[in-house]
PDB file of C-alpha atoms in Angstrom:
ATOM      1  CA  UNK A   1      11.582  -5.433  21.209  1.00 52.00           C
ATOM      2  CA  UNK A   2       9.307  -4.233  18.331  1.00 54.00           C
ATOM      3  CA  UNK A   3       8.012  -1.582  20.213  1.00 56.00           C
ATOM      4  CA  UNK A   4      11.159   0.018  20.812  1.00 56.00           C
ATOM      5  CA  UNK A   5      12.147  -0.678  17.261  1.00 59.00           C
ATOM      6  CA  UNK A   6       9.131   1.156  15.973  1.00 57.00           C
ATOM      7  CA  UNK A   7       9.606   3.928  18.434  1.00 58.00           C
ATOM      8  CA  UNK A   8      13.040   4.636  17.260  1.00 60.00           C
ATOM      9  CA  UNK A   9      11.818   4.726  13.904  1.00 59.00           C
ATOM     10  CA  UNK A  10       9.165   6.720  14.788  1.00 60.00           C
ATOM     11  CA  UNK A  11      11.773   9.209  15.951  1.00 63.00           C
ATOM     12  CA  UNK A  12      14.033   9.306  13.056  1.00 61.00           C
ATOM     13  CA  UNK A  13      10.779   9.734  10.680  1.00 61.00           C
ATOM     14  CA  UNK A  14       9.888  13.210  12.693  1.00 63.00           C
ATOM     15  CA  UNK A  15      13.707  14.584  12.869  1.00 65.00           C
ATOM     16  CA  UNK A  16      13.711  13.882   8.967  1.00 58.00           C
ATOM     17  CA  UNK A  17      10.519  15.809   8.646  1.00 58.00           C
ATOM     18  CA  UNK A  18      11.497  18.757  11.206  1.00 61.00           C
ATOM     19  CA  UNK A  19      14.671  18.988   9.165  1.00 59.00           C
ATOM     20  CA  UNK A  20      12.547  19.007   5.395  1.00 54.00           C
ATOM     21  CA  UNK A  21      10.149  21.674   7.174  1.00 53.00           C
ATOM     22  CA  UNK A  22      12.794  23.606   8.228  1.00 53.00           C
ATOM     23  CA  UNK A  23      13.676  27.296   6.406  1.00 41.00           C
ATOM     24  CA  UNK A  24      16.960  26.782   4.763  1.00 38.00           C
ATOM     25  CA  UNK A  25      17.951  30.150   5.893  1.00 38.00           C
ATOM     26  CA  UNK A  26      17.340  32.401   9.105  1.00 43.00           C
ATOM     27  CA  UNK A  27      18.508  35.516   8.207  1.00 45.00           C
ATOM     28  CA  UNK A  28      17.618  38.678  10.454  1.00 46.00           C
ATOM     29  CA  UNK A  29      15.330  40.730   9.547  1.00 48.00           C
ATOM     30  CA  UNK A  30      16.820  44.044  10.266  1.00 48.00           C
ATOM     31  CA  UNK A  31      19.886  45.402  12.597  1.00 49.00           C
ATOM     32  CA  UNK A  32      17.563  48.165  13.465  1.00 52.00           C
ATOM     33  CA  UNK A  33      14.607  47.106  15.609  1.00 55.00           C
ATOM     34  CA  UNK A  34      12.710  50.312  14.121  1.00 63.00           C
ATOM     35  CA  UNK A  35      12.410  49.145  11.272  1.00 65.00           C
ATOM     36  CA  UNK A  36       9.187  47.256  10.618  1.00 68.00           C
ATOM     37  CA  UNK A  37       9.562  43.574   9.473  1.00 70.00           C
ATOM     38  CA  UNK A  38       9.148  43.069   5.475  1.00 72.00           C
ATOM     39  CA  UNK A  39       6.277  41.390   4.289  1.00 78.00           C
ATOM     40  CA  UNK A  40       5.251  38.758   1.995  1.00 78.00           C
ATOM     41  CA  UNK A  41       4.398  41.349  -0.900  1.00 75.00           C
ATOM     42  CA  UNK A  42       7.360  43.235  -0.188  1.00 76.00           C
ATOM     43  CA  UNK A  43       9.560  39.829  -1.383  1.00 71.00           C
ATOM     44  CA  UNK A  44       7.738  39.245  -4.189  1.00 71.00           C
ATOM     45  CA  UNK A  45       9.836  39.411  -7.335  1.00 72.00           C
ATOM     46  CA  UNK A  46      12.607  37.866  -5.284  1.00 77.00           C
ATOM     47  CA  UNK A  47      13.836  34.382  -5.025  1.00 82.00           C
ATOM     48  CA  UNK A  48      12.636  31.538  -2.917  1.00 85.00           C
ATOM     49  CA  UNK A  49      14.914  31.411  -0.103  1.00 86.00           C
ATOM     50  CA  UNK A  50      13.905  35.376   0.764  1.00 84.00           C
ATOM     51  CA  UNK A  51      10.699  35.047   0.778  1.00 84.00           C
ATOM     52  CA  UNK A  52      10.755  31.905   2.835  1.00 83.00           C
ATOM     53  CA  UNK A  53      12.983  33.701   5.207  1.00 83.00           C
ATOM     54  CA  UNK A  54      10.368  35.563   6.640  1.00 78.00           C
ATOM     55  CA  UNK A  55       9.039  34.049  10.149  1.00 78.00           C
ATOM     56  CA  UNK A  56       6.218  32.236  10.926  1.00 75.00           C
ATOM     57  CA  UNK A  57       5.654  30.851   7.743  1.00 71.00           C
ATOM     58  CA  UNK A  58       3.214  33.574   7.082  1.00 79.00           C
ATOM     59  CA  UNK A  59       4.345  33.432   2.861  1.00 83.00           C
ATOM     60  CA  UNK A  60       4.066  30.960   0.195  1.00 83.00           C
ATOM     61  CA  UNK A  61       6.304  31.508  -3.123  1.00 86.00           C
ATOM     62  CA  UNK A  62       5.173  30.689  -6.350  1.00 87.00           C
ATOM     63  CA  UNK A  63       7.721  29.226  -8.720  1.00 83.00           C
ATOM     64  CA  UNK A  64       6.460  30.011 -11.756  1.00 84.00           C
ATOM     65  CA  UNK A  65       5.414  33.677 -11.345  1.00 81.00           C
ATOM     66  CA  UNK A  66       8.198  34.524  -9.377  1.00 82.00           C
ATOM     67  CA  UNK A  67       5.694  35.337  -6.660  1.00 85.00           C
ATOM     68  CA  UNK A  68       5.824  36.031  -2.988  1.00 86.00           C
ATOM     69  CA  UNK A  69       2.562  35.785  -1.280  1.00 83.00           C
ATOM     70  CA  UNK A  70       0.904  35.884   2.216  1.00 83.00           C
ATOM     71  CA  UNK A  71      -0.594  32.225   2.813  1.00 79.00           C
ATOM     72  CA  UNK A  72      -4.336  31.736   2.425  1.00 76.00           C
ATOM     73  CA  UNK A  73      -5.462  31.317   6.123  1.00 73.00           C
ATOM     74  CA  UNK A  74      -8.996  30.746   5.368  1.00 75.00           C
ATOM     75  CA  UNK A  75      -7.963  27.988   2.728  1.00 75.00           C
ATOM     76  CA  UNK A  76      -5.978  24.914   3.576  1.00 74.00           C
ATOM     77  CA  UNK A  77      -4.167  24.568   0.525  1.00 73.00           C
ATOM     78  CA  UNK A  78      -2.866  27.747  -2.199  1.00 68.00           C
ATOM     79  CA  UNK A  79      -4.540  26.673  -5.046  1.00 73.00           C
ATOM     80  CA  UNK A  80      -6.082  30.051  -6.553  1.00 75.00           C
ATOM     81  CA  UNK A  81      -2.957  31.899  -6.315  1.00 73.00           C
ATOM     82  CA  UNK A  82      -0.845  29.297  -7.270  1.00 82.00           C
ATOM     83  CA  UNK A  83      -0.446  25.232  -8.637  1.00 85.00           C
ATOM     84  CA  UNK A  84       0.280  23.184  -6.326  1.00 84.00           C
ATOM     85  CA  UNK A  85       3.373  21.319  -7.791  1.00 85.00           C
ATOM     86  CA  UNK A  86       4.596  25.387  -8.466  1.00 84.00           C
ATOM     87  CA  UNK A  87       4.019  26.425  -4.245  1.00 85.00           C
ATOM     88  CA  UNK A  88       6.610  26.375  -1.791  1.00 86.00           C
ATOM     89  CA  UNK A  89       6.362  26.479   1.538  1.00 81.00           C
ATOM     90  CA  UNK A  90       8.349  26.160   4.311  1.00 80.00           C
ATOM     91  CA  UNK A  91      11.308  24.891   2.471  1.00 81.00           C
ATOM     92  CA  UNK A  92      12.475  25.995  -1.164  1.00 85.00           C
ATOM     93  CA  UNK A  93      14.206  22.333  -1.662  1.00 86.00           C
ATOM     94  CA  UNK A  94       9.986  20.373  -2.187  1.00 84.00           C
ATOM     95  CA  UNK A  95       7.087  22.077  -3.547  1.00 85.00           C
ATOM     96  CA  UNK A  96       4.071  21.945  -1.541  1.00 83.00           C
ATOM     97  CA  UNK A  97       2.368  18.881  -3.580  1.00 86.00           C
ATOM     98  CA  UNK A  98       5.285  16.623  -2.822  1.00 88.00           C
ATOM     99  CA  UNK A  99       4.857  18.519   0.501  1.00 84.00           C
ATOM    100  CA  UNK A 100       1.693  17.178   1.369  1.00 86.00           C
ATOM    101  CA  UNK A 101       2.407  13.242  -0.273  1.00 91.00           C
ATOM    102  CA  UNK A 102       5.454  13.238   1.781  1.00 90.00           C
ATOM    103  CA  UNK A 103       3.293  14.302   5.258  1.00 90.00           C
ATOM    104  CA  UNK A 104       0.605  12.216   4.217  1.00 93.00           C
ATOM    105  CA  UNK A 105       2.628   8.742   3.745  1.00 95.00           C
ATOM    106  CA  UNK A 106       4.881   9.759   7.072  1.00 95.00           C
ATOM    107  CA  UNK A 107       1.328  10.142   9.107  1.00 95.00           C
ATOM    108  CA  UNK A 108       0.138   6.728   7.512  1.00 95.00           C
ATOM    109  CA  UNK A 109       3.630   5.123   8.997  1.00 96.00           C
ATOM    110  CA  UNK A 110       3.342   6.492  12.208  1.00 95.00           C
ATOM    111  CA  UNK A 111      -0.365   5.321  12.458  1.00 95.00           C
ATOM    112  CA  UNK A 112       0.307   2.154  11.619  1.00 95.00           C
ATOM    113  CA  UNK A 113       3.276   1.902  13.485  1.00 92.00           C
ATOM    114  CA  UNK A 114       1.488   3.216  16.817  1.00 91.00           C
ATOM    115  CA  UNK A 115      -1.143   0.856  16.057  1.00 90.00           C
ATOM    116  CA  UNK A 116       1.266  -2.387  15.461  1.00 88.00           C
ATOM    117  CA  UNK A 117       2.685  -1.515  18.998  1.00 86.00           C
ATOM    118  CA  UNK A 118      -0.200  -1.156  20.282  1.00 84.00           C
ATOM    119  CA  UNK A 119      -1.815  -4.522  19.186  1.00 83.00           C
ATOM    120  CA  UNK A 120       1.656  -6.092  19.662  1.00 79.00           C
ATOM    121  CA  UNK A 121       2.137  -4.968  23.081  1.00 77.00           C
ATOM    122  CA  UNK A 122      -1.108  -4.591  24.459  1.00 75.00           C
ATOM    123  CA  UNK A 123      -3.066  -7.523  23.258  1.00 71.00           C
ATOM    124  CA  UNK A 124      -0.605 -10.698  22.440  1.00 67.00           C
ATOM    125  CA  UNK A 125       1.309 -10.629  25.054  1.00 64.00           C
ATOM    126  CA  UNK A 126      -3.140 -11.203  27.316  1.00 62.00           C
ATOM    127  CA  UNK A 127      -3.125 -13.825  24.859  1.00 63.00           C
ATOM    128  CA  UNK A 128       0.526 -15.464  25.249  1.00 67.00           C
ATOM    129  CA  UNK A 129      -0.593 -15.703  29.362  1.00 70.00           C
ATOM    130  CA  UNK A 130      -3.754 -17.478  28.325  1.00 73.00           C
ATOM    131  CA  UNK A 131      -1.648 -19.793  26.073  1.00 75.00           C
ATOM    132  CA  UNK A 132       1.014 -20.290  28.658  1.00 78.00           C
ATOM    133  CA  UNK A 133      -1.661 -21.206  31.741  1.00 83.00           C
ATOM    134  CA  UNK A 134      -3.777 -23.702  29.022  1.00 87.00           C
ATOM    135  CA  UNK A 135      -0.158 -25.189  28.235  1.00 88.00           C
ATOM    136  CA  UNK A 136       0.925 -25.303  32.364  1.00 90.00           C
ATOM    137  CA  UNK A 137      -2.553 -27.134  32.999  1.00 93.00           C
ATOM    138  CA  UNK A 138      -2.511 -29.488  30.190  1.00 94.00           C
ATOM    139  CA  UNK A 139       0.949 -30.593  30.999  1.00 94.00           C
ATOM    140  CA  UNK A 140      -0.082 -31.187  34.793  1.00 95.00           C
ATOM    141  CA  UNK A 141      -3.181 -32.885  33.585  1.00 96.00           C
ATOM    142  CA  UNK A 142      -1.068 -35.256  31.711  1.00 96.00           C
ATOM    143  CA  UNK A 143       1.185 -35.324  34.564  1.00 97.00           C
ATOM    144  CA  UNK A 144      -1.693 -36.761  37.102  1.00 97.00           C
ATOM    145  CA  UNK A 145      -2.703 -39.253  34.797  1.00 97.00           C
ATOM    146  CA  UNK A 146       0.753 -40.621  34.663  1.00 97.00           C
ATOM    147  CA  UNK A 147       0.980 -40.961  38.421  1.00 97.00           C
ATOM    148  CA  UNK A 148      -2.013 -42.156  38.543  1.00 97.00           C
ATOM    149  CA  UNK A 149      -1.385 -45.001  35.479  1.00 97.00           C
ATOM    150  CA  UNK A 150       2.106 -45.629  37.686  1.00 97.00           C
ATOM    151  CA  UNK A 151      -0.041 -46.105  40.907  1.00 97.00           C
ATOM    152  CA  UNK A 152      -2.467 -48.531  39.186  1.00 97.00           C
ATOM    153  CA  UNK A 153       0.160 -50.388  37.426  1.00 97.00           C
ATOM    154  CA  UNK A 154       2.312 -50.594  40.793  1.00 96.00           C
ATOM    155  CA  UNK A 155      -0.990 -52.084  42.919  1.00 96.00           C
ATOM    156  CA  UNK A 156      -1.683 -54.657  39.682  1.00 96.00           C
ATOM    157  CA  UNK A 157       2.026 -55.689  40.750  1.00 96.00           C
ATOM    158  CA  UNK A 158       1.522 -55.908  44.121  1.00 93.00           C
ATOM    159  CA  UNK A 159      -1.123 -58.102  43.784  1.00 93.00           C
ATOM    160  CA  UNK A 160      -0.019 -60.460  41.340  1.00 94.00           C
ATOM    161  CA  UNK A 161       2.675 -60.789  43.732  1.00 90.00           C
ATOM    162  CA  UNK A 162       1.013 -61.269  46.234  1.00 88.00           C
ATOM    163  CA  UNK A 163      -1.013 -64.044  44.319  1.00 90.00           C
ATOM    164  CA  UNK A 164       2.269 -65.777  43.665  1.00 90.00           C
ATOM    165  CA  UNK A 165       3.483 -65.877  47.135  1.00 86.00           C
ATOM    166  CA  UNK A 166       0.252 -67.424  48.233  1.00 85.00           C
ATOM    167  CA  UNK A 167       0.136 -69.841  45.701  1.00 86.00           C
ATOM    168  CA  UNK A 168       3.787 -71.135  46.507  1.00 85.00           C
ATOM    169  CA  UNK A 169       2.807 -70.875  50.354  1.00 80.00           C
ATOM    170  CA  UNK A 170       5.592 -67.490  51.258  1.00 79.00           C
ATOM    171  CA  UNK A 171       4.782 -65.254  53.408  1.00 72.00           C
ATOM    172  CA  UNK A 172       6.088 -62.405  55.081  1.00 68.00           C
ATOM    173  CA  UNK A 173       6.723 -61.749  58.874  1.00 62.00           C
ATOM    174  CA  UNK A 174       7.116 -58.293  60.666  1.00 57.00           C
ATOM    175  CA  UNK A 175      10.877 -59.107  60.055  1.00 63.00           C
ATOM    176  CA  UNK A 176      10.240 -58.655  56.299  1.00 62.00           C
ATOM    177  CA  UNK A 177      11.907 -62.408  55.837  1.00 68.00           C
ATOM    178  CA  UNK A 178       9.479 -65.006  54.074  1.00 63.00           C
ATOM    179  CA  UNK A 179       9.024 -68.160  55.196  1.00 62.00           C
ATOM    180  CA  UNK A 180       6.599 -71.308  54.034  1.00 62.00           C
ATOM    181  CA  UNK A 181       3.527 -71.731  55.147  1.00 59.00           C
ATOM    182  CA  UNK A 182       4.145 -75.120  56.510  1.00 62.00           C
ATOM    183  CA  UNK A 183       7.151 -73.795  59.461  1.00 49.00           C
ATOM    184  CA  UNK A 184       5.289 -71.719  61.013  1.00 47.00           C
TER     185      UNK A 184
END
């Protein structure tokens, strides 16, 4: 039951972050396929949502130059062209420092997550089997020793019993009716 609930968590923590990474506008291009796509420096000096426009996420824009840029592919993050907490990319709405925290913390849950289900499911439920068998024995152990404390109790009778029959002079015929010792 845990697994699935941290499945379906799991789930609603990647359509929230598909929906954050998503452009907040797909314009076309161009009506006329001639016409070559723009490019990064050909937005810059425009706003946000244009320059994010462009597919592929090839552009970055810088907030505080009012900069379009083509994204540093040899470097992970924009730093020289641009502050971090000033870069956006992929989505206008976060800048790419909050970016990064927010991926960051949703990776963490999902690890953890995957690894809770995995130690949940996986290795307690070995354990609870081994629990359950020690249990089943221990309560048949206990169980023989009963019968066998009821057996030993039940011959103790007999014989004491038996002790008092002979003692009074009754005994018992194939009949299963007791007589003295002195008619017969």
């Amino acid at each position: 039951m845990m697994c699935l609930k941290s499945v379906l968590l799991l789930v609603v923590l990647g359509t929230l972050l598909s929906s954050v990474l998503s452009t907040a506008t797909d314009e076309p291009t161009s009506a006329n396929p001639t016409t070559p796509a723009p490019t990064c420096a050909d937005m810059s000096g425009s706003d946000c949502d244009k320059c994010l426009s462009i597919p592929g996420g090839k552009c970055f824009y810088c907030s505080t130059e009012n900069k379009c840029a083509d994204y540093p592919v040899g470097d992970i993050f924009p730093t020289k062209d641009c502050k971090l907490k000033n870069a956006r990319w992929g989505t206008c709405k976060i800048n790419f420092q909050a970016l990064l925290i927010s991926m960051g913390v949703i990776a963490g849950i999902i690890l953890i997550a995957i690894t809770y289900c995995v130690c949940r499911c996986c290795c307690c439920k070995s354990n609870n089997s081994a629990k359950w068998a020690k249990e089943d024995a221990k309560v048949e152990r206990q169980k023989e020793d009963r019968q066998l404390r009821h057996d030993q109790k039940k011959a103790d009778r007999k014989a004491r019993n038996d002790e008092i029959r002979r003692k009074y002079g009754l005994t018992t015929d194939d009949d299963g009716q007791y007589h003295r010792l002195e008619d017969v």
